PDB file of C-alpha atoms in Angstrom:
ATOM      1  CA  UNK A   1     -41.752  17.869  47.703  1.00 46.00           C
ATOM      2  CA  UNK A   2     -40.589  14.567  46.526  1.00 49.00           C
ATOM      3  CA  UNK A   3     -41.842  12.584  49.732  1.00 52.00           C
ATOM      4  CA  UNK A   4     -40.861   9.212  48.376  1.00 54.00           C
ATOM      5  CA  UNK A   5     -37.243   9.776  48.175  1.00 56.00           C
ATOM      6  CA  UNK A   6     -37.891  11.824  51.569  1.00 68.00           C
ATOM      7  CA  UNK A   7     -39.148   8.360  53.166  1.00 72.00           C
ATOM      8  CA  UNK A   8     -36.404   6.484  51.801  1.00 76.00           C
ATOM      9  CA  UNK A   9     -33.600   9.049  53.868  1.00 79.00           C
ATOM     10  CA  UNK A  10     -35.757   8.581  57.020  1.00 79.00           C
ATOM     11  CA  UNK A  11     -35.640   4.627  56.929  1.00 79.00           C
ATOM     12  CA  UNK A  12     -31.838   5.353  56.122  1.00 83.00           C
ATOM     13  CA  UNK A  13     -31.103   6.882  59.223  1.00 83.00           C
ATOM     14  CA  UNK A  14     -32.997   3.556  61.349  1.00 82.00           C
ATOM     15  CA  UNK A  15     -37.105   5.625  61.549  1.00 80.00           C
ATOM     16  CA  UNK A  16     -39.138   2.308  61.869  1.00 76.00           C
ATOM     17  CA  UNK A  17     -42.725   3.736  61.144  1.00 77.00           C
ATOM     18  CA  UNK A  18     -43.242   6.638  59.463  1.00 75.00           C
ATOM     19  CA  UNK A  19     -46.685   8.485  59.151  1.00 73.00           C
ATOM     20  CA  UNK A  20     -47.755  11.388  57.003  1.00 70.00           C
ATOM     21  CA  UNK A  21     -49.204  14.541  57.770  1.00 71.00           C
ATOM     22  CA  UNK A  22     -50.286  16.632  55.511  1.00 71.00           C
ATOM     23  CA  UNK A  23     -50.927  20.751  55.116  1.00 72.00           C
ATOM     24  CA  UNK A  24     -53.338  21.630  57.938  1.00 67.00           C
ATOM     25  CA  UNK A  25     -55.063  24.554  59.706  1.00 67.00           C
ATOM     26  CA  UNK A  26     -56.445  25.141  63.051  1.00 68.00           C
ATOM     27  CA  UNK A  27     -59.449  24.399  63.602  1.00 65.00           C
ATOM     28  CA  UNK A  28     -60.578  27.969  64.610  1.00 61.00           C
ATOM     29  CA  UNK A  29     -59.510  29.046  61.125  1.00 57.00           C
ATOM     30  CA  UNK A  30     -61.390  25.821  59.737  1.00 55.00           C
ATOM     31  CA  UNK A  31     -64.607  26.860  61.154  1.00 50.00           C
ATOM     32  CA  UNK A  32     -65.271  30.298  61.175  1.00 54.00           C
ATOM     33  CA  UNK A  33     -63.540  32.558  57.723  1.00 56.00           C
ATOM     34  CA  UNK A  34     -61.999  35.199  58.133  1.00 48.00           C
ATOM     35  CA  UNK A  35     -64.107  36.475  55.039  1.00 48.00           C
ATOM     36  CA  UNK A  36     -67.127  35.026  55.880  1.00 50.00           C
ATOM     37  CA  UNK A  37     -69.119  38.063  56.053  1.00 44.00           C
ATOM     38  CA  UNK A  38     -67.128  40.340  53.907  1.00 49.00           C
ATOM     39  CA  UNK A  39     -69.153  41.880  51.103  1.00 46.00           C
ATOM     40  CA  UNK A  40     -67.637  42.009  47.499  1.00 48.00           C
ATOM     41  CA  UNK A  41     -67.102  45.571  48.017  1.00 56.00           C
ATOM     42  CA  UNK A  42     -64.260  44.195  50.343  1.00 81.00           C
ATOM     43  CA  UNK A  43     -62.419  43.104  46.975  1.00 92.00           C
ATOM     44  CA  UNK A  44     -59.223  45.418  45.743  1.00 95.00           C
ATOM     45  CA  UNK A  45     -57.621  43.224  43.360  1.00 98.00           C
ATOM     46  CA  UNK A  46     -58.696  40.564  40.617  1.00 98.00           C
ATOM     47  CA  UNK A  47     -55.772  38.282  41.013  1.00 98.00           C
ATOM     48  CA  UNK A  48     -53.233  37.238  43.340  1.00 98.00           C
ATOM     49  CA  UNK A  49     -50.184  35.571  44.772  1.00 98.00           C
ATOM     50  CA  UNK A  50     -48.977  35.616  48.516  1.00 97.00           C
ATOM     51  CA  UNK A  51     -45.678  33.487  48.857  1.00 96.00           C
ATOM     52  CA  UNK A  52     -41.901  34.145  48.055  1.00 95.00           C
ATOM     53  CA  UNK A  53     -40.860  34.907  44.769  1.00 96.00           C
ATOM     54  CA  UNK A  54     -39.328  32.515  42.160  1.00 96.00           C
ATOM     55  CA  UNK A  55     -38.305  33.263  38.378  1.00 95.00           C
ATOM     56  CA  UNK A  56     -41.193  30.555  37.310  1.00 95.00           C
ATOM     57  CA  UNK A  57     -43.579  32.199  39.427  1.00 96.00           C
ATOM     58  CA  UNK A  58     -42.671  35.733  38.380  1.00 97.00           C
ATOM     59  CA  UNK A  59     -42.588  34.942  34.575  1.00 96.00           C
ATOM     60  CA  UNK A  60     -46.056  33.681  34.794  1.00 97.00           C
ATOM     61  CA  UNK A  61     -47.730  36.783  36.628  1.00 97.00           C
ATOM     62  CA  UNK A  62     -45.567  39.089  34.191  1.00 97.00           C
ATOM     63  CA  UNK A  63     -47.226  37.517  31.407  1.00 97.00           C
ATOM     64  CA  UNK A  64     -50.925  37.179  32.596  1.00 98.00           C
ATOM     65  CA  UNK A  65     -50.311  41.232  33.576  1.00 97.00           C
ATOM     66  CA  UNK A  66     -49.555  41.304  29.921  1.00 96.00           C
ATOM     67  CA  UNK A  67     -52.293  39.769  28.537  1.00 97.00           C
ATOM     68  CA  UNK A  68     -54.902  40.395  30.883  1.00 97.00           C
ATOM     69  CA  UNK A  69     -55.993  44.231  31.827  1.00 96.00           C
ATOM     70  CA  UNK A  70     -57.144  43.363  34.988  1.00 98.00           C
ATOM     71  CA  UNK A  71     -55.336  44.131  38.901  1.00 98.00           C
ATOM     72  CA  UNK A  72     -53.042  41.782  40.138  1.00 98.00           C
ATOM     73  CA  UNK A  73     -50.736  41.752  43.611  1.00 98.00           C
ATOM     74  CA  UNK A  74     -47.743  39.960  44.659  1.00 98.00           C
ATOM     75  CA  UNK A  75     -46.571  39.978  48.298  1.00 97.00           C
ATOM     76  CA  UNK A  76     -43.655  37.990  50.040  1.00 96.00           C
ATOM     77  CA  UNK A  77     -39.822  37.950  49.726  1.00 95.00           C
ATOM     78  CA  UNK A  78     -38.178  38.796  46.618  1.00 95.00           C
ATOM     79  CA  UNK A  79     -40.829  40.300  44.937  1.00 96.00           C
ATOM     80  CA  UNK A  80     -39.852  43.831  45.496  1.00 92.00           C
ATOM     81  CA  UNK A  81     -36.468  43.174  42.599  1.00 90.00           C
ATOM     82  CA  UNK A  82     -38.843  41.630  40.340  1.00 92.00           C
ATOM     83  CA  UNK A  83     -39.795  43.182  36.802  1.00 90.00           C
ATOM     84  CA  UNK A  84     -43.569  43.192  37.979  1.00 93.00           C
ATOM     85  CA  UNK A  85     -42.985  46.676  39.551  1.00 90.00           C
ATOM     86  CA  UNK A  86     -42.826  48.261  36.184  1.00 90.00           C
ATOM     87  CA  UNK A  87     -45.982  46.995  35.670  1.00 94.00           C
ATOM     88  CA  UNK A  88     -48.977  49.463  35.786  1.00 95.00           C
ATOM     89  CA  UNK A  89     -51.582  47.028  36.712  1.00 97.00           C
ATOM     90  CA  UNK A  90     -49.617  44.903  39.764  1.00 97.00           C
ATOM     91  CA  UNK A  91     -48.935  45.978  43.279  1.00 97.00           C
ATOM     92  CA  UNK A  92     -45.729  44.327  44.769  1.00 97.00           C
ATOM     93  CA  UNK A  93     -46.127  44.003  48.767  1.00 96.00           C
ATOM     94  CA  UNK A  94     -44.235  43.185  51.390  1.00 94.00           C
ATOM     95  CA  UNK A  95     -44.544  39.704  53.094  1.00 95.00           C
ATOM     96  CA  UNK A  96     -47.808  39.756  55.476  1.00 95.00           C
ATOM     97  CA  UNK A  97     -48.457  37.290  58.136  1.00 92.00           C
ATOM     98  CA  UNK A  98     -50.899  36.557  60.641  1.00 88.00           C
ATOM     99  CA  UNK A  99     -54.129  38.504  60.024  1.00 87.00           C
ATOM    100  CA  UNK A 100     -52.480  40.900  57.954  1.00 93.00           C
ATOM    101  CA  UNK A 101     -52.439  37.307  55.528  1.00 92.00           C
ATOM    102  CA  UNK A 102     -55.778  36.289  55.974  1.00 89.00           C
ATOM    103  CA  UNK A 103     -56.931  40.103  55.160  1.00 91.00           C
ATOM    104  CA  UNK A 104     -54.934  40.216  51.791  1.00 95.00           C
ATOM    105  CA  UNK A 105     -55.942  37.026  51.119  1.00 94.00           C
ATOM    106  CA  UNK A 106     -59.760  38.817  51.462  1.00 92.00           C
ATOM    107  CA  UNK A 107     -59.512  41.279  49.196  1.00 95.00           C
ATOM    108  CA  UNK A 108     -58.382  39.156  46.292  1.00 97.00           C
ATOM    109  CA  UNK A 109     -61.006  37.631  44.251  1.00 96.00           C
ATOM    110  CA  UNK A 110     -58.829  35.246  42.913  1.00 98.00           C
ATOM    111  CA  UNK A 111     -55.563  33.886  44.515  1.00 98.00           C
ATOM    112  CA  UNK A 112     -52.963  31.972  42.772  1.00 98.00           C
ATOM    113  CA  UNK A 113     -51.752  28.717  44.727  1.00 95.00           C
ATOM    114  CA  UNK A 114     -48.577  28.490  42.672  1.00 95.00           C
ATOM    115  CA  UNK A 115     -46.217  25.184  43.714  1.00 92.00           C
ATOM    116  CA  UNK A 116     -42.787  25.618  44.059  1.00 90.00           C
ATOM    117  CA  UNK A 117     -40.295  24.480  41.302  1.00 89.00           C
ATOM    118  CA  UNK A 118     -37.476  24.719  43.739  1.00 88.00           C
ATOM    119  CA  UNK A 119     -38.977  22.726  46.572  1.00 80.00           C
ATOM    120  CA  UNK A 120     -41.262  20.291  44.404  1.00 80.00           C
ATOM    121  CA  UNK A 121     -43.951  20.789  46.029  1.00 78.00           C
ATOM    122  CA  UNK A 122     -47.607  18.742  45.525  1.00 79.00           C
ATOM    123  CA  UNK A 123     -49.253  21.068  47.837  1.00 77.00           C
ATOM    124  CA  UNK A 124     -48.261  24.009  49.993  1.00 83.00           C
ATOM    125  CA  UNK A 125     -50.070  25.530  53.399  1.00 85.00           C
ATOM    126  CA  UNK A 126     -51.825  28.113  50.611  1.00 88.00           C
ATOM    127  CA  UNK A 127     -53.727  24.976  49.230  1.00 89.00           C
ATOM    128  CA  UNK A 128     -55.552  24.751  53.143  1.00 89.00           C
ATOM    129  CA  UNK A 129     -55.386  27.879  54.130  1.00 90.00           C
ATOM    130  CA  UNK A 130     -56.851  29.796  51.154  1.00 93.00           C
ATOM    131  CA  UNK A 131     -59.977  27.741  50.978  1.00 92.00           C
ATOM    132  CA  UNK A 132     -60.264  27.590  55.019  1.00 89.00           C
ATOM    133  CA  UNK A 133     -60.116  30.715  55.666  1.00 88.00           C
ATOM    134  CA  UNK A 134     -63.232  31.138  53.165  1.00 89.00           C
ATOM    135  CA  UNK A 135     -61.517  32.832  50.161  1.00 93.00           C
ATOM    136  CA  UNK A 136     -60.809  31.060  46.201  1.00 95.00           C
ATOM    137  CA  UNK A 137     -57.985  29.635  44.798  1.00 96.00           C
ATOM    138  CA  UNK A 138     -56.750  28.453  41.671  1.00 97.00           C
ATOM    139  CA  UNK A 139     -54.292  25.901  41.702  1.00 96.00           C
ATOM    140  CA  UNK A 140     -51.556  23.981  39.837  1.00 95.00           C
ATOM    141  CA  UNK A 141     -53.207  20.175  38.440  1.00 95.00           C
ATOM    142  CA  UNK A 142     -51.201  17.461  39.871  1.00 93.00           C
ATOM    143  CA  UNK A 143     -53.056  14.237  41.391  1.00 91.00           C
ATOM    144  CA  UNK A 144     -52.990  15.279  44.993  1.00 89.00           C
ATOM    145  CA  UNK A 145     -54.996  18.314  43.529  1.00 92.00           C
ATOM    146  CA  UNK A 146     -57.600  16.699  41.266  1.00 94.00           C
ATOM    147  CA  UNK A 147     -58.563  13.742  44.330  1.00 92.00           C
ATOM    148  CA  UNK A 148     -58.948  16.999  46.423  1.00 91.00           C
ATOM    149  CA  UNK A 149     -61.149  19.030  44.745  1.00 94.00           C
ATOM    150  CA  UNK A 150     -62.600  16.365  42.317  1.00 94.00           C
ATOM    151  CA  UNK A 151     -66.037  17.893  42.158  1.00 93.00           C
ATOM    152  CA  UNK A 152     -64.751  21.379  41.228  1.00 96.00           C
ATOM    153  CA  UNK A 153     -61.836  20.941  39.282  1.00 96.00           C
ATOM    154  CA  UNK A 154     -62.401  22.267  35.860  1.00 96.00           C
ATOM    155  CA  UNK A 155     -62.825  25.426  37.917  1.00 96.00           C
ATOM    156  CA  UNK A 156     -59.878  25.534  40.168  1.00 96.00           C
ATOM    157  CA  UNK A 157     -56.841  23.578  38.434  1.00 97.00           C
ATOM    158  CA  UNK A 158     -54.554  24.763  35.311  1.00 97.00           C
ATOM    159  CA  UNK A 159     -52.306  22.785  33.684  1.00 96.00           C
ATOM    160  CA  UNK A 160     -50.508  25.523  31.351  1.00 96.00           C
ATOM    161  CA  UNK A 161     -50.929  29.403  30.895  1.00 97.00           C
ATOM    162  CA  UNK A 162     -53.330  29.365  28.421  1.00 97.00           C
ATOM    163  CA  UNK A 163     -55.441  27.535  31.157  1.00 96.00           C
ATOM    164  CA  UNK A 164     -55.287  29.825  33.641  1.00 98.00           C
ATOM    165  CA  UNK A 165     -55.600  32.707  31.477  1.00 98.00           C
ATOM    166  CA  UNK A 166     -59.343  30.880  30.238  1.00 97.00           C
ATOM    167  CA  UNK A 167     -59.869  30.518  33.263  1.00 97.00           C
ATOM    168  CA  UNK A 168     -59.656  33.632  35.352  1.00 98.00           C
ATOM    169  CA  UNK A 169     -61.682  35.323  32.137  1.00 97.00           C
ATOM    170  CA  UNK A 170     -64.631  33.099  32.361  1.00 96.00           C
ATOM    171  CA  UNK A 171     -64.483  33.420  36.983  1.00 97.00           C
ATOM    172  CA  UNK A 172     -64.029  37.276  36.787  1.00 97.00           C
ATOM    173  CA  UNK A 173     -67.342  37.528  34.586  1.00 96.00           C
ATOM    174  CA  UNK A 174     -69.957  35.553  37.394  1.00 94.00           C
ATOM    175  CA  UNK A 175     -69.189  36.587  40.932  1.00 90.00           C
ATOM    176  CA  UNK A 176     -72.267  34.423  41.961  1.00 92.00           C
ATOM    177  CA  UNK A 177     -70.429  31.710  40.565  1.00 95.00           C
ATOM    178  CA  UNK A 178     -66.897  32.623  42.166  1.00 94.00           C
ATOM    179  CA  UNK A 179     -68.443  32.556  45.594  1.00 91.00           C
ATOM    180  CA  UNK A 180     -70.584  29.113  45.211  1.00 94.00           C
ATOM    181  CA  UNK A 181     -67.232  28.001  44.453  1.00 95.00           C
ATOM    182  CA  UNK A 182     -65.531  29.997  47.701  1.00 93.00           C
ATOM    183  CA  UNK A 183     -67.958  27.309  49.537  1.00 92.00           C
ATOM    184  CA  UNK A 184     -67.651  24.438  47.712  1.00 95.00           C
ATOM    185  CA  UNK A 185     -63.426  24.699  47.582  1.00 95.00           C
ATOM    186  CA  UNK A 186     -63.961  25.321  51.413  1.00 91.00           C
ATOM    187  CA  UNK A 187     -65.852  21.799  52.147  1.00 92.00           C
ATOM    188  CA  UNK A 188     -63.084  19.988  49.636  1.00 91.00           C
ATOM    189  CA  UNK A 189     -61.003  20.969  52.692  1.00 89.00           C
ATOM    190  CA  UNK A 190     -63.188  20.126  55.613  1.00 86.00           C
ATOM    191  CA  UNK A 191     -64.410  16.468  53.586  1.00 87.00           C
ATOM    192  CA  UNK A 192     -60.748  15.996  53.518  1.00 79.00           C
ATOM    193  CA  UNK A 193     -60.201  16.436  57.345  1.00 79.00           C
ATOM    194  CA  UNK A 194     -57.122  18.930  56.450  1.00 74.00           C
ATOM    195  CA  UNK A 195     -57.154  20.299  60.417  1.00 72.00           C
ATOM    196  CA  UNK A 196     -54.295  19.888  62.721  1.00 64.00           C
ATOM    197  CA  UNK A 197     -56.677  18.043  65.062  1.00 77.00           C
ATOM    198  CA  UNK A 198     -58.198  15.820  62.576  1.00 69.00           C
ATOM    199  CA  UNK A 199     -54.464  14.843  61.468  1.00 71.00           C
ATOM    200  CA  UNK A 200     -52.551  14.523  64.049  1.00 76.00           C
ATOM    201  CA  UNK A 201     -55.052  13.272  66.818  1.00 78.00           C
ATOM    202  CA  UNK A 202     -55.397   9.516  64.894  1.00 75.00           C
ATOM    203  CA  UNK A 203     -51.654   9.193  65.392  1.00 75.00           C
ATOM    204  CA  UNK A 204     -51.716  10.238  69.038  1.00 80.00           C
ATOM    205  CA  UNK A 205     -54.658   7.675  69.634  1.00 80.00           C
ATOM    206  CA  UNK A 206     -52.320   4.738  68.237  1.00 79.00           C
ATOM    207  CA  UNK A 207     -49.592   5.859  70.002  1.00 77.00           C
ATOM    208  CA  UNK A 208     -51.156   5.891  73.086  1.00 82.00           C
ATOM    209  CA  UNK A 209     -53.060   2.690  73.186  1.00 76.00           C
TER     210      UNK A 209
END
Protein backbone atom coordinates (compact mmCIF):
# COMPACT_ATOMS: atom_id res chain seq x y z
CA UNK A 1 0.00 0.00 0.00
CA UNK A 2 1.76 3.11 -0.93
CA UNK A 3 0.80 5.07 2.38
CA UNK A 4 2.81 8.13 1.49
CA UNK A 5 0.96 9.10 -1.52
CA UNK A 6 -2.19 7.82 0.62
CA UNK A 7 -1.28 10.71 3.27
CA UNK A 8 -0.77 13.19 0.72
CA UNK A 9 -4.81 12.59 -0.70
CA UNK A 10 -5.95 12.84 2.97
CA UNK A 11 -4.22 16.33 3.63
CA UNK A 12 -5.78 17.10 0.07
CA UNK A 13 -9.15 16.79 1.09
CA UNK A 14 -8.40 19.41 4.51
CA UNK A 15 -7.45 15.92 7.36
CA UNK A 16 -5.26 18.06 9.79
CA UNK A 17 -3.59 15.13 11.81
CA UNK A 18 -3.32 11.98 10.59
CA UNK A 19 -2.21 8.84 12.66
CA UNK A 20 -1.32 5.34 11.59
CA UNK A 21 -2.57 2.15 12.52
CA UNK A 22 -1.24 -0.67 11.55
CA UNK A 23 -2.41 -4.64 10.96
CA UNK A 24 -3.76 -5.76 14.34
CA UNK A 25 -5.53 -8.64 16.15
CA UNK A 26 -7.65 -8.95 19.12
CA UNK A 27 -6.29 -9.43 21.91
CA UNK A 28 -8.05 -12.80 22.66
CA UNK A 29 -6.40 -14.11 19.50
CA UNK A 30 -3.03 -12.40 20.76
CA UNK A 31 -2.99 -14.32 23.87
CA UNK A 32 -4.17 -17.61 23.69
CA UNK A 33 -3.38 -19.68 19.81
CA UNK A 34 -5.59 -21.25 18.33
CA UNK A 35 -2.77 -23.98 17.81
CA UNK A 36 -1.31 -23.78 20.93
CA UNK A 37 -1.79 -27.24 21.94
CA UNK A 38 -2.12 -28.90 18.65
CA UNK A 39 0.33 -31.75 18.18
CA UNK A 40 2.27 -32.07 14.80
CA UNK A 41 0.07 -34.85 13.97
CA UNK A 42 -2.48 -31.91 13.49
CA UNK A 43 -0.35 -30.97 10.25
CA UNK A 44 -1.97 -31.95 6.58
CA UNK A 45 0.01 -29.91 4.35
CA UNK A 46 3.77 -28.67 4.05
CA UNK A 47 3.04 -25.35 2.51
CA UNK A 48 0.49 -22.82 2.19
CA UNK A 49 -1.36 -19.75 1.07
CA UNK A 50 -4.80 -18.41 2.41
CA UNK A 51 -5.74 -15.08 0.52
CA UNK A 52 -7.26 -14.26 -3.00
CA UNK A 53 -5.60 -15.26 -5.95
CA UNK A 54 -3.33 -13.13 -8.22
CA UNK A 55 -1.28 -14.24 -11.46
CA UNK A 56 2.11 -13.32 -9.34
CA UNK A 57 0.95 -15.27 -6.56
CA UNK A 58 -0.23 -18.24 -8.62
CA UNK A 59 2.96 -18.40 -10.83
CA UNK A 60 5.03 -18.69 -7.78
CA UNK A 61 3.10 -21.69 -6.02
CA UNK A 62 2.90 -23.37 -9.63
CA UNK A 63 6.50 -23.34 -9.73
CA UNK A 64 7.54 -24.31 -6.10
CA UNK A 65 4.74 -27.38 -6.80
CA UNK A 66 7.12 -27.98 -9.62
CA UNK A 67 10.16 -28.11 -8.05
CA UNK A 68 9.38 -29.20 -4.75
CA UNK A 69 7.53 -32.80 -4.12
CA UNK A 70 6.07 -31.79 -1.14
CA UNK A 71 1.89 -30.79 -0.30
CA UNK A 72 0.85 -27.48 -0.83
CA UNK A 73 -2.89 -25.68 -0.48
CA UNK A 74 -4.36 -22.61 -1.77
CA UNK A 75 -7.70 -21.28 -0.46
CA UNK A 76 -9.58 -17.91 -1.23
CA UNK A 77 -11.19 -16.34 -4.35
CA UNK A 78 -9.99 -17.12 -7.68
CA UNK A 79 -8.08 -19.94 -6.97
CA UNK A 80 -10.51 -22.50 -8.10
CA UNK A 81 -9.68 -21.18 -12.33
CA UNK A 82 -6.14 -21.35 -11.56
CA UNK A 83 -3.66 -23.94 -13.30
CA UNK A 84 -2.73 -25.25 -9.69
CA UNK A 85 -5.71 -27.70 -9.90
CA UNK A 86 -3.93 -29.81 -12.39
CA UNK A 87 -1.45 -30.14 -10.03
CA UNK A 88 -1.15 -33.53 -8.16
CA UNK A 89 0.47 -32.27 -5.10
CA UNK A 90 -1.88 -28.87 -4.32
CA UNK A 91 -5.35 -28.71 -2.92
CA UNK A 92 -7.32 -25.57 -4.14
CA UNK A 93 -10.02 -24.52 -1.34
CA UNK A 94 -12.57 -22.40 -1.02
CA UNK A 95 -12.20 -19.07 0.96
CA UNK A 96 -12.45 -19.93 4.90
CA UNK A 97 -13.08 -17.42 7.52
CA UNK A 98 -13.47 -17.21 11.07
CA UNK A 99 -12.28 -20.42 12.77
CA UNK A 100 -12.55 -22.31 9.76
CA UNK A 101 -9.17 -19.71 8.99
CA UNK A 102 -7.45 -20.11 12.03
CA UNK A 103 -7.92 -24.13 11.64
CA UNK A 104 -6.39 -24.18 8.03
CA UNK A 105 -4.00 -21.96 9.05
CA UNK A 106 -3.18 -25.05 11.82
CA UNK A 107 -2.65 -27.63 9.75
CA UNK A 108 -0.08 -25.98 7.55
CA UNK A 109 3.41 -26.21 8.63
CA UNK A 110 4.40 -23.52 6.63
CA UNK A 111 2.19 -20.58 5.38
CA UNK A 112 3.07 -18.22 2.72
CA UNK A 113 2.41 -14.40 3.64
CA UNK A 114 2.53 -13.35 0.00
CA UNK A 115 2.02 -9.22 -0.50
CA UNK A 116 -0.09 -8.08 -3.01
CA UNK A 117 1.28 -6.69 -6.36
CA UNK A 118 -2.04 -5.15 -7.09
CA UNK A 119 -2.60 -3.36 -3.81
CA UNK A 120 1.21 -2.69 -2.88
CA UNK A 121 1.07 -3.87 0.07
CA UNK A 122 4.12 -3.73 2.99
CA UNK A 123 2.16 -5.92 5.18
CA UNK A 124 -1.24 -7.58 5.13
CA UNK A 125 -3.60 -8.88 8.28
CA UNK A 126 -1.75 -12.53 7.40
CA UNK A 127 1.58 -10.90 8.66
CA UNK A 128 -0.40 -10.55 12.49
CA UNK A 129 -2.59 -12.99 12.32
CA UNK A 130 -0.45 -15.99 11.24
CA UNK A 131 2.09 -15.53 13.95
CA UNK A 132 -0.77 -14.58 16.66
CA UNK A 133 -2.68 -17.11 16.30
CA UNK A 134 0.54 -19.37 17.09
CA UNK A 135 1.25 -20.84 13.60
CA UNK A 136 4.68 -19.91 11.01
CA UNK A 137 4.99 -17.80 8.28
CA UNK A 138 7.28 -16.98 5.67
CA UNK A 139 7.17 -13.70 4.32
CA UNK A 140 8.08 -11.31 1.48
CA UNK A 141 11.60 -8.98 2.68
CA UNK A 142 10.71 -5.43 2.56
CA UNK A 143 11.86 -3.02 5.57
CA UNK A 144 8.64 -3.07 7.50
CA UNK A 145 9.41 -6.91 7.53
CA UNK A 146 13.10 -7.11 8.48
CA UNK A 147 12.52 -4.21 11.68
CA UNK A 148 9.71 -6.74 12.59
CA UNK A 149 11.17 -9.83 12.84
CA UNK A 150 14.87 -8.67 13.02
CA UNK A 151 16.00 -11.49 15.25
CA UNK A 152 14.57 -14.22 12.98
CA UNK A 153 14.82 -13.07 9.65
CA UNK A 154 17.12 -15.27 7.73
CA UNK A 155 14.39 -17.74 8.66
CA UNK A 156 11.20 -16.08 7.75
CA UNK A 157 11.89 -13.49 4.77
CA UNK A 158 12.63 -14.30 0.87
CA UNK A 159 13.63 -12.01 -1.44
CA UNK A 160 13.34 -14.20 -4.80
CA UNK A 161 12.21 -17.89 -5.54
CA UNK A 162 15.27 -19.44 -5.20
CA UNK A 163 15.01 -18.08 -1.54
CA UNK A 164 12.06 -19.44 -0.62
CA UNK A 165 12.60 -22.61 -2.28
CA UNK A 166 16.16 -22.86 0.21
CA UNK A 167 14.27 -22.06 2.52
CA UNK A 168 11.24 -24.21 3.00
CA UNK A 169 13.93 -27.30 2.25
CA UNK A 170 16.15 -26.53 5.10
CA UNK A 171 12.44 -25.67 7.73
CA UNK A 172 10.69 -28.91 6.48
CA UNK A 173 13.86 -31.03 7.63
CA UNK A 174 13.86 -29.74 11.75
CA UNK A 175 10.36 -29.50 13.10
CA UNK A 176 12.01 -28.65 16.53
CA UNK A 177 13.35 -25.82 14.82
CA UNK A 178 10.03 -24.77 12.90
CA UNK A 179 8.21 -24.56 16.19
CA UNK A 180 11.03 -22.53 18.30
CA UNK A 181 10.46 -20.32 15.49
CA UNK A 182 6.30 -20.60 15.76
CA UNK A 183 7.26 -18.83 19.28
CA UNK A 184 9.74 -16.61 18.52
CA UNK A 185 7.67 -15.10 15.15
CA UNK A 186 4.75 -14.98 17.77
CA UNK A 187 6.64 -12.51 20.38
CA UNK A 188 7.99 -10.34 17.10
CA UNK A 189 4.23 -9.62 17.17
CA UNK A 190 3.44 -9.11 20.79
CA UNK A 191 7.16 -6.89 21.24
CA UNK A 192 5.64 -4.96 18.49
CA UNK A 193 2.28 -4.22 20.31
CA UNK A 194 0.38 -5.33 16.89
CA UNK A 195 -3.21 -5.62 19.05
CA UNK A 196 -6.17 -3.52 18.34
CA UNK A 197 -5.99 -2.35 21.97
CA UNK A 198 -2.40 -1.62 22.08
CA UNK A 199 -2.95 0.54 18.74
CA UNK A 200 -5.70 2.23 18.91
CA UNK A 201 -6.04 2.93 22.77
CA UNK A 202 -2.78 5.63 22.63
CA UNK A 203 -4.84 7.59 20.13
CA UNK A 204 -8.03 7.50 22.18
CA UNK A 205 -5.94 8.66 25.32
CA UNK A 206 -4.74 11.89 23.28
CA UNK A 207 -7.89 12.46 22.03
CA UNK A 208 -9.48 12.50 25.10
CA UNK A 209 -7.25 14.53 27.28
Amino acid sequence: MEIKQDLEKYKLYGAKEIRLIRNAVSNHNLIKSFSEYKSHNNYIYDVGFIGRWEFNREKLICDLASKLKISFVVAGPGWERSRLNSKSNVKVLKAVWGDDYFGLLSQIKINLGLLSKIAKDNETTRLVEIPASGNFMVTEYNENNEILFKNIKDFCLFRNENDLIVLITKLLKDYDFLNYLKKKQKECIIKAKMSWKDQLVPILEDYLN
